XYZ file of C-alpha atoms in Angstrom:
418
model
C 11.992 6.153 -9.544
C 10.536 6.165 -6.123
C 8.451 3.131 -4.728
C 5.932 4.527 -2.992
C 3.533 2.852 -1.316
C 1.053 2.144 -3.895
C 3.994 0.686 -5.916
C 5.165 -1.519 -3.271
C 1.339 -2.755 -3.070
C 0.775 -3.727 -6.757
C 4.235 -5.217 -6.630
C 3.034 -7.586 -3.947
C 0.373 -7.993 -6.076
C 2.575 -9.027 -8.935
C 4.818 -11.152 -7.210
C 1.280 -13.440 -6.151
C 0.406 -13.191 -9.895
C 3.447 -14.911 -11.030
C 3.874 -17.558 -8.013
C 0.331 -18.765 -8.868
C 1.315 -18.298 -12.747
C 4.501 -20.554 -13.100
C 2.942 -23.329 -10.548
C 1.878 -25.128 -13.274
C 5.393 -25.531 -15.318
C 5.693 -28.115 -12.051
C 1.741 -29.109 -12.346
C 1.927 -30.457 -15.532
C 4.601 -33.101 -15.307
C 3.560 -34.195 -11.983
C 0.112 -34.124 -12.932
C 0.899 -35.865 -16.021
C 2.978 -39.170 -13.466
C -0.123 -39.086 -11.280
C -3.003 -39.428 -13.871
C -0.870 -41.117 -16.584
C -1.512 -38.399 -18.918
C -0.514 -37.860 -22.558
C 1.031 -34.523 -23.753
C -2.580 -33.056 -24.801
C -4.152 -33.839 -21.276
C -1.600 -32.719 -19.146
C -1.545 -29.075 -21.331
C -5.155 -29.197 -20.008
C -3.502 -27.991 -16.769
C -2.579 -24.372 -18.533
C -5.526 -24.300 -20.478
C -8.038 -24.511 -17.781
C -5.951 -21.934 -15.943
C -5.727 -19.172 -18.593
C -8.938 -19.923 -20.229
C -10.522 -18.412 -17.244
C -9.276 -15.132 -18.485
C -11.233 -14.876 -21.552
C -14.187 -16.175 -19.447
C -13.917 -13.723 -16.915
C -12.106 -10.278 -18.334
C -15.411 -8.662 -19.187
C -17.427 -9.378 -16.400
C -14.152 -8.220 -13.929
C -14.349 -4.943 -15.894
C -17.950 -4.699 -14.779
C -17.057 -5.764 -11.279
C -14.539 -2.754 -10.948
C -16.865 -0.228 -12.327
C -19.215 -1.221 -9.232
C -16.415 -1.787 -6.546
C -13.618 0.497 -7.957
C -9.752 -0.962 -7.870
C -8.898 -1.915 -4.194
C -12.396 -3.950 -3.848
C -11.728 -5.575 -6.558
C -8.265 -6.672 -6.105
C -9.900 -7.965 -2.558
C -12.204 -9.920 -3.982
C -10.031 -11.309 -6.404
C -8.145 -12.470 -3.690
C -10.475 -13.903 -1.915
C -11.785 -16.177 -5.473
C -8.106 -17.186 -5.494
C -8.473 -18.766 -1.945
C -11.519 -20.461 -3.124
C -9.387 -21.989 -6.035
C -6.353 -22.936 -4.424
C -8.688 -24.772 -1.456
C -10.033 -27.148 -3.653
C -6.810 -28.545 -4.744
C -7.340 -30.023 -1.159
C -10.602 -32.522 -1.824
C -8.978 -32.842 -5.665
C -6.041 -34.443 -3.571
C -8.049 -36.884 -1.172
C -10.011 -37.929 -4.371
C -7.115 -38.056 -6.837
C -9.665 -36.152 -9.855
C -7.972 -34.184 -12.130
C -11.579 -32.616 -13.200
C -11.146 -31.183 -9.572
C -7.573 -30.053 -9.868
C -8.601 -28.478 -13.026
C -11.549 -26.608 -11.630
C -9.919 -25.029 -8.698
C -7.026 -23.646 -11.560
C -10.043 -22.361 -13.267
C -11.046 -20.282 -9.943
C -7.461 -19.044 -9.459
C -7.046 -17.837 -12.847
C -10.532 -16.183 -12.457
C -9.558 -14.231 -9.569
C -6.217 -13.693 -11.304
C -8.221 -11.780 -13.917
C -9.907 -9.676 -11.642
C -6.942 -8.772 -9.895
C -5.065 -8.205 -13.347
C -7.786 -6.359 -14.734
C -6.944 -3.821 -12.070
C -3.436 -4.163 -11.388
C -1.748 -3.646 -15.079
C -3.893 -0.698 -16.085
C -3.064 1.200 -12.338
C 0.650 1.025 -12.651
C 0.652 1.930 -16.259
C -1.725 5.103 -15.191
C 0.410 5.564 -11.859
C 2.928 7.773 -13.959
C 3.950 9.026 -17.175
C 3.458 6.918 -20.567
C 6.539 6.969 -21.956
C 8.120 5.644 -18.770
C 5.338 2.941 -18.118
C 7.455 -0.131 -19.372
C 9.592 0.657 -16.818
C 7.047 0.526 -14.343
C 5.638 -2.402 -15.489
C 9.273 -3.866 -15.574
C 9.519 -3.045 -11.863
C 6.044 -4.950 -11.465
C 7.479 -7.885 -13.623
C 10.545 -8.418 -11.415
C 8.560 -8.821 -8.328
C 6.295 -11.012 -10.849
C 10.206 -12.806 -11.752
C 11.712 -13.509 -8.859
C 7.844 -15.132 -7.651
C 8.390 -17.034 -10.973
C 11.623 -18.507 -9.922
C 11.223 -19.200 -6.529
C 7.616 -21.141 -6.803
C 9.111 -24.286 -8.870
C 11.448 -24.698 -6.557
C 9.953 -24.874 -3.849
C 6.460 -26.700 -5.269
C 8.803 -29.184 -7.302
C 11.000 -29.970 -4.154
C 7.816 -30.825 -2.550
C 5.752 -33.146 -5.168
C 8.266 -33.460 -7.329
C 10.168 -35.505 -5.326
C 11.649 -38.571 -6.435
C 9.810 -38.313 -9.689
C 11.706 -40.271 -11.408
C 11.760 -43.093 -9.159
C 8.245 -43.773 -9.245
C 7.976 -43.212 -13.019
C 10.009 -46.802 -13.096
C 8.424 -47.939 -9.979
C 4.750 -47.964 -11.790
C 6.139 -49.218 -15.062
C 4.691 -52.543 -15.674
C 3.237 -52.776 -11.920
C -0.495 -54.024 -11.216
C -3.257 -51.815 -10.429
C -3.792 -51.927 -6.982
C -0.624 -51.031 -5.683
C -0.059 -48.679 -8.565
C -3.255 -46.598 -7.780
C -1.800 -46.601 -3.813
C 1.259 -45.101 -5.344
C -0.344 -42.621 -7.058
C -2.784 -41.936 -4.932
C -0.277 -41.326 -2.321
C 1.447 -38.758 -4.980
C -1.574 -36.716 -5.612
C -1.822 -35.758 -1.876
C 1.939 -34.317 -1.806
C -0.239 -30.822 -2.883
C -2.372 -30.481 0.127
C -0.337 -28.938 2.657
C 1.640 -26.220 0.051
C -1.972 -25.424 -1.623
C -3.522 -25.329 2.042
C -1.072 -22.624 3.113
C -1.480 -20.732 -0.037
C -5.437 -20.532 0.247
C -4.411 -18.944 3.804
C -1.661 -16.448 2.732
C -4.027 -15.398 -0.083
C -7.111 -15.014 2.032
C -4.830 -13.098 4.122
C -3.715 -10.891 1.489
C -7.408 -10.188 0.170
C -8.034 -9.083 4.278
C -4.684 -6.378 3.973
C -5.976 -4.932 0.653
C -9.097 -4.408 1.673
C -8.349 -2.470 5.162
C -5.475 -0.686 3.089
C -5.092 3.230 2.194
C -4.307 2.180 -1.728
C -5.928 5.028 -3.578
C -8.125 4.831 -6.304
C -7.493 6.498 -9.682
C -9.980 7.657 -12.544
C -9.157 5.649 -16.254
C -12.100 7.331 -17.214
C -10.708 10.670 -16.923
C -8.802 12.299 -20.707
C -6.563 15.450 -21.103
C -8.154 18.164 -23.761
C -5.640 15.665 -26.413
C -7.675 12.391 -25.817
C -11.115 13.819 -25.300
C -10.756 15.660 -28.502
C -9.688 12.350 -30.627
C -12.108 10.683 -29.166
C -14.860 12.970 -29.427
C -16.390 10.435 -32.162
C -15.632 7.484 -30.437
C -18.714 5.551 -29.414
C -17.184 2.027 -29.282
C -14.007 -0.340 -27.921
C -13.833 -1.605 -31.510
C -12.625 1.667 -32.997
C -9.572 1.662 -31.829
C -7.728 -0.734 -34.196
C -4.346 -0.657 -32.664
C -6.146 -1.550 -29.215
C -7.215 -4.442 -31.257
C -4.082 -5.442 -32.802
C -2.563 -5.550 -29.228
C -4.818 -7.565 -28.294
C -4.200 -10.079 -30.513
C -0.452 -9.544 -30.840
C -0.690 -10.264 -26.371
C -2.746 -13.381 -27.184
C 0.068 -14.798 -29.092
C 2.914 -13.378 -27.344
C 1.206 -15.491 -23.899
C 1.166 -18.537 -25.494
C 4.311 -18.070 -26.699
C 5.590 -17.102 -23.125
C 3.497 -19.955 -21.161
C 4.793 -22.304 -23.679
C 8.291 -21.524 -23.026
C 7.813 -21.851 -19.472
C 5.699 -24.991 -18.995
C 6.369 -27.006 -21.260
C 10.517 -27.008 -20.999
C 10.622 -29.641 -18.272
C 8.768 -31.942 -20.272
C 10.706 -31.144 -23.030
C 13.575 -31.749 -21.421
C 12.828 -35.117 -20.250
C 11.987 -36.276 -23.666
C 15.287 -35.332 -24.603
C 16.917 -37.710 -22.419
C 17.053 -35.382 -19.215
C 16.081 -36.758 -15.909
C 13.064 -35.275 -14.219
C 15.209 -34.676 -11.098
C 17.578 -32.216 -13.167
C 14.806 -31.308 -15.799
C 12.509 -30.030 -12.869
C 14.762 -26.839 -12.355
C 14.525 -25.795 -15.716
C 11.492 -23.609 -15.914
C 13.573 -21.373 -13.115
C 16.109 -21.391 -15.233
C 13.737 -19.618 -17.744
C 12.226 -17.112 -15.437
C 15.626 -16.319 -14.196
C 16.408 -14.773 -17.705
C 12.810 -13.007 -17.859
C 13.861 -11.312 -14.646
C 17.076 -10.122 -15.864
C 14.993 -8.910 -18.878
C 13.153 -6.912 -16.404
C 16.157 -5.254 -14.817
C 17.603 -4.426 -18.009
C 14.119 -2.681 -19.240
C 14.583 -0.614 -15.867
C 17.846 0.676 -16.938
C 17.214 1.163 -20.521
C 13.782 2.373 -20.274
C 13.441 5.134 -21.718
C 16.316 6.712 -21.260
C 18.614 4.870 -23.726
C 15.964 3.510 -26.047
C 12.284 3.582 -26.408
C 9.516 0.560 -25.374
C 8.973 0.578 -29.570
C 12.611 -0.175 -30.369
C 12.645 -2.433 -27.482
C 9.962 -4.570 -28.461
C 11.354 -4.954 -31.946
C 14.529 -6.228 -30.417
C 12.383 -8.880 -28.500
C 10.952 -10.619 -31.273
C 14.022 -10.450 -33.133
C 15.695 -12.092 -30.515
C 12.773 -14.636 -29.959
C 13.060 -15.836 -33.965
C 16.754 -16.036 -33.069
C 16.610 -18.408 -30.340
C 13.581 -20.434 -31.263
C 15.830 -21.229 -34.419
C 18.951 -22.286 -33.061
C 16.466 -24.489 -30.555
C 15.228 -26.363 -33.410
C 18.565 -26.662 -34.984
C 20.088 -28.700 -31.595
C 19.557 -30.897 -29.078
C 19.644 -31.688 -25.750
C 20.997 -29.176 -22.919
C 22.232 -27.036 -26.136
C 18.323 -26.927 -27.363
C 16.892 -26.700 -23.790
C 18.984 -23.711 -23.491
C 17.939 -21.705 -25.977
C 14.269 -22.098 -24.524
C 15.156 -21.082 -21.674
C 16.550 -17.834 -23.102
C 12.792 -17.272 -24.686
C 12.833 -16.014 -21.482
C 15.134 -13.009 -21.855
C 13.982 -12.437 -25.328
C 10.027 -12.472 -23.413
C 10.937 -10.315 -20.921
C 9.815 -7.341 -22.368
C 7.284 -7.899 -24.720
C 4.630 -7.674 -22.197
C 6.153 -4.460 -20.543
C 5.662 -2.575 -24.102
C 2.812 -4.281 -25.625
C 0.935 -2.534 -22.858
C 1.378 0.811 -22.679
C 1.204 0.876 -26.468
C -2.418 -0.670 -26.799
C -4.060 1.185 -23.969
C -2.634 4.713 -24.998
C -5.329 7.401 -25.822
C -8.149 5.185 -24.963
C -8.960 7.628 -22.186
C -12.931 6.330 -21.119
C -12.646 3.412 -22.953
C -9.192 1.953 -20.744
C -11.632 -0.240 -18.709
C -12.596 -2.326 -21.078
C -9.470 -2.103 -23.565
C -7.898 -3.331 -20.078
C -10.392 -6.107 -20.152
C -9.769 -7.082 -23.752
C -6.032 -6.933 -23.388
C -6.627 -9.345 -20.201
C -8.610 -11.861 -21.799
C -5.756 -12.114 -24.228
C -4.018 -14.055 -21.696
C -6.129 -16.629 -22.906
C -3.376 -17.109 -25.293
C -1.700 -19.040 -22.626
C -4.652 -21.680 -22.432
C -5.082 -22.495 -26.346
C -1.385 -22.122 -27.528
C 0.131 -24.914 -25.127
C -2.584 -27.396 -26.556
C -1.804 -26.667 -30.018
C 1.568 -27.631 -28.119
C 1.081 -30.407 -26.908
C -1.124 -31.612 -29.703
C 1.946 -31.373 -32.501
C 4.011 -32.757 -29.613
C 2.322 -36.153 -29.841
C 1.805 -36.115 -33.260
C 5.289 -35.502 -34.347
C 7.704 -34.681 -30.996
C 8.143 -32.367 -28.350
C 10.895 -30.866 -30.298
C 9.450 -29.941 -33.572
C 5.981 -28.702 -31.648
C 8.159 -25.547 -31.566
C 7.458 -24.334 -34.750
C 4.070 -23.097 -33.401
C 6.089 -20.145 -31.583
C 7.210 -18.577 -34.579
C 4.402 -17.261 -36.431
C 3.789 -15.517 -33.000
C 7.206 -13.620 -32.885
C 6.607 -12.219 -36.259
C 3.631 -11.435 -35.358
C 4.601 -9.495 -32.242
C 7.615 -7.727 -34.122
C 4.990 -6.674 -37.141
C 3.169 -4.986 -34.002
C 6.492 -3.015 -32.811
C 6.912 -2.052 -36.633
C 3.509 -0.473 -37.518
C 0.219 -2.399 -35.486
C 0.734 -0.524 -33.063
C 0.284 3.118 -34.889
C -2.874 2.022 -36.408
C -5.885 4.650 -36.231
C -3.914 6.728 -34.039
C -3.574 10.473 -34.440
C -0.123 11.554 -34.480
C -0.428 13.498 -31.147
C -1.510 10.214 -29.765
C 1.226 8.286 -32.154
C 4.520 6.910 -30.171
């Protein structure tokens, strides 16, 4: 497939979605040392982040109708900036309601710029090849995803576990220094990511990225839709949407939460911090393998059953072991993730035709998965252990591989069917 240069734009695009995305695997247990947070509080760190997108995927469906794709993948940007920027006065006055508001901002111009991106490269080409597309879009999304906790951990993760025994037992005052003094390490990398990103918003603004018409059906879609009057007859639009709400969570809660988990297994914080990569590293071979595979050797359908089959698989053995065994097999949630989003896609927005603006915008404010699943998380994590709060991520794969199997034909015409 040839990149051309709208490609190689929305895969910038991606690759900023998932460096912002997977900051907070590193967030949370750095957040957690400088506030002294339980499990539940410091999953407040994802939630605030993707509970913007069920906030804010409706209204950034009416912002594109007024300002069309590229102006609203500026201004998206631009919110970003605003959200990353506060991190800065969050920092000088150590509040975690401040940290938690500029997340908020970021995944509100995250929205925007999803709302846009996902349903342009899916539309940028031929259905039954758009997982691969979106596979292309997830790699640059990947490699983002592995390289950002490194380089944010190396910075304010640093000697982590030092200070957790430093503060142990130690009085206020110089405790609160400490901390204090910990809470500022994210000024300077959040400082140069509000400028990159306002940069970014300036280039995609002044750029020739063309727009493209999702209102626009062939004589197929126009005619099954002829009766169509409303978003919510489309039931297997619907179904996706709920199927991506789960499969998030599930995905956010493999990421995030594995260096915590792997601490409370005995893991130091200093080896336990690379994990999350470890994770992403697996998505992105996912993605390559959906490039190679897709759809020339087997369909996004088949594909999709194979990833919740494989996500049962590995959830199980997770919760039969322990230690680096256990941590392993979250990390492969990863490979068995990779795809899911790829084919869940395609699948819930096809033969929409006028109505892909706001399916798009329902399908994006079930990313809002990724807020409420971690708390559930971290809730059964301090009632019972890290360990066992797994269970909550099964229900979801069966859920997701009941979608491959039928939810995803539902109220379709068979021209329309996959």
């Amino acid at each position: 497939m040839r990149l051309n240069k709208p490609i190689f734009i929305i895969g910038t695009l991606f690759f900023v979605f998932g460096f912002l995305t997977w900051l907070g695997s590193v967030l949370i247990p750095y957040l957690r040392i400088a506030y002294e947070l339980n499990n539940l509080a410091s999953y407040l760190v994802a939630f605030s982040f993707y509970i913007s997108y069920m906030v804010m995927a409706i209204p950034a469906t009416a912002l594109l109708k007024r300002t069309g794709y590229k102006k609203g993948m500026s201004v998206g940007l631009f919110i970003m900036a605003a959200g990353a920027s506060l991190f800065i006065p969050a920092a000088l006055a150590r509040s975690y309601l401040l940290f938690l508001s500029g997340l908020f901002i970021q995944g509100s111009g995250l929205a925007i710029l999803q709302t846009a991106a996902n349903p342009y490269i899916t539309i940028l080409g031929p259905l039954e090849s758009a997982a691969r597309r979106i596979s292309i879009m997830g790699i640059c999304n990947g490699i983002a995803g592995v390289i950002a906790p490194l380089i944010l951990g190396a910075v304010i993760l640093k000697d982590a576990d030092e200070i957790k025994g430093r503060i142990a037992g130690m009085a206020l005052i110089p405790k609160t220094e400490i901390l204090n003094n910990l809470a500022q390490r994210v000024i300077v990398p959040y400082a140069v990511m509000a400028s990159i990103l306002l940069l970014l918003a300036i280039v995609i603004r002044l750029s020739a990225l063309p727009e493209i018409d999702t209102d626009a059906e062939d004589k197929t879609v126009a005619f099954s839709n002829s009766n169509k009057t409303s978003i919510l007859q489309f039931p297997h639009l619907l179904f996706g949407v709920l199927t991506l709400f789960l499969y998030v969570g599930t995905e956010v809660i493999a990421g995030d939460t594995i260096i915590n988990y792997g601490s409370s297994q005995g893991i130091p914080i200093s080896t336990s911090k690379f994990f999350t990569s470890c994770t992403l590293s697996l998505m992105l071979a996912g993605y390559v393998i959906g490039i190679i595979i897709i759809p020339k050797y087997i369909s996004q359908v088949r594909v999709l059953k194979l990833s919740a089959t494989l996500g049962l698989i590995f959830v199980g053995m997770a919760l039969l072991t322990n230690g680096y065994v256990s941590v392993a097999f979250i990390a492969l949630l990863g490979l068995a993730n990779s795809l899911v989003w790829p084919s869940i896609w395609p699948l819930a927005i096809n033969g929409l035709g006028r109505f892909t603006k706001t399916g798009s915008s329902l399908l994006i404010a079930a990313i809002g998965g990724g807020a409420l699943l971690p708390l559930l998380y971290g809730w059964l994590a301090d009632k019972f252990s890290p360990h066992h709060a797994y269970w909550v991520v099964v229900p979801c794969y069966l859920c997701i591989l009941y979608y491959a199997k039928a939810g995803h034909k539902i109220g379709l015409s068979s021209k329309n069917n996959q």
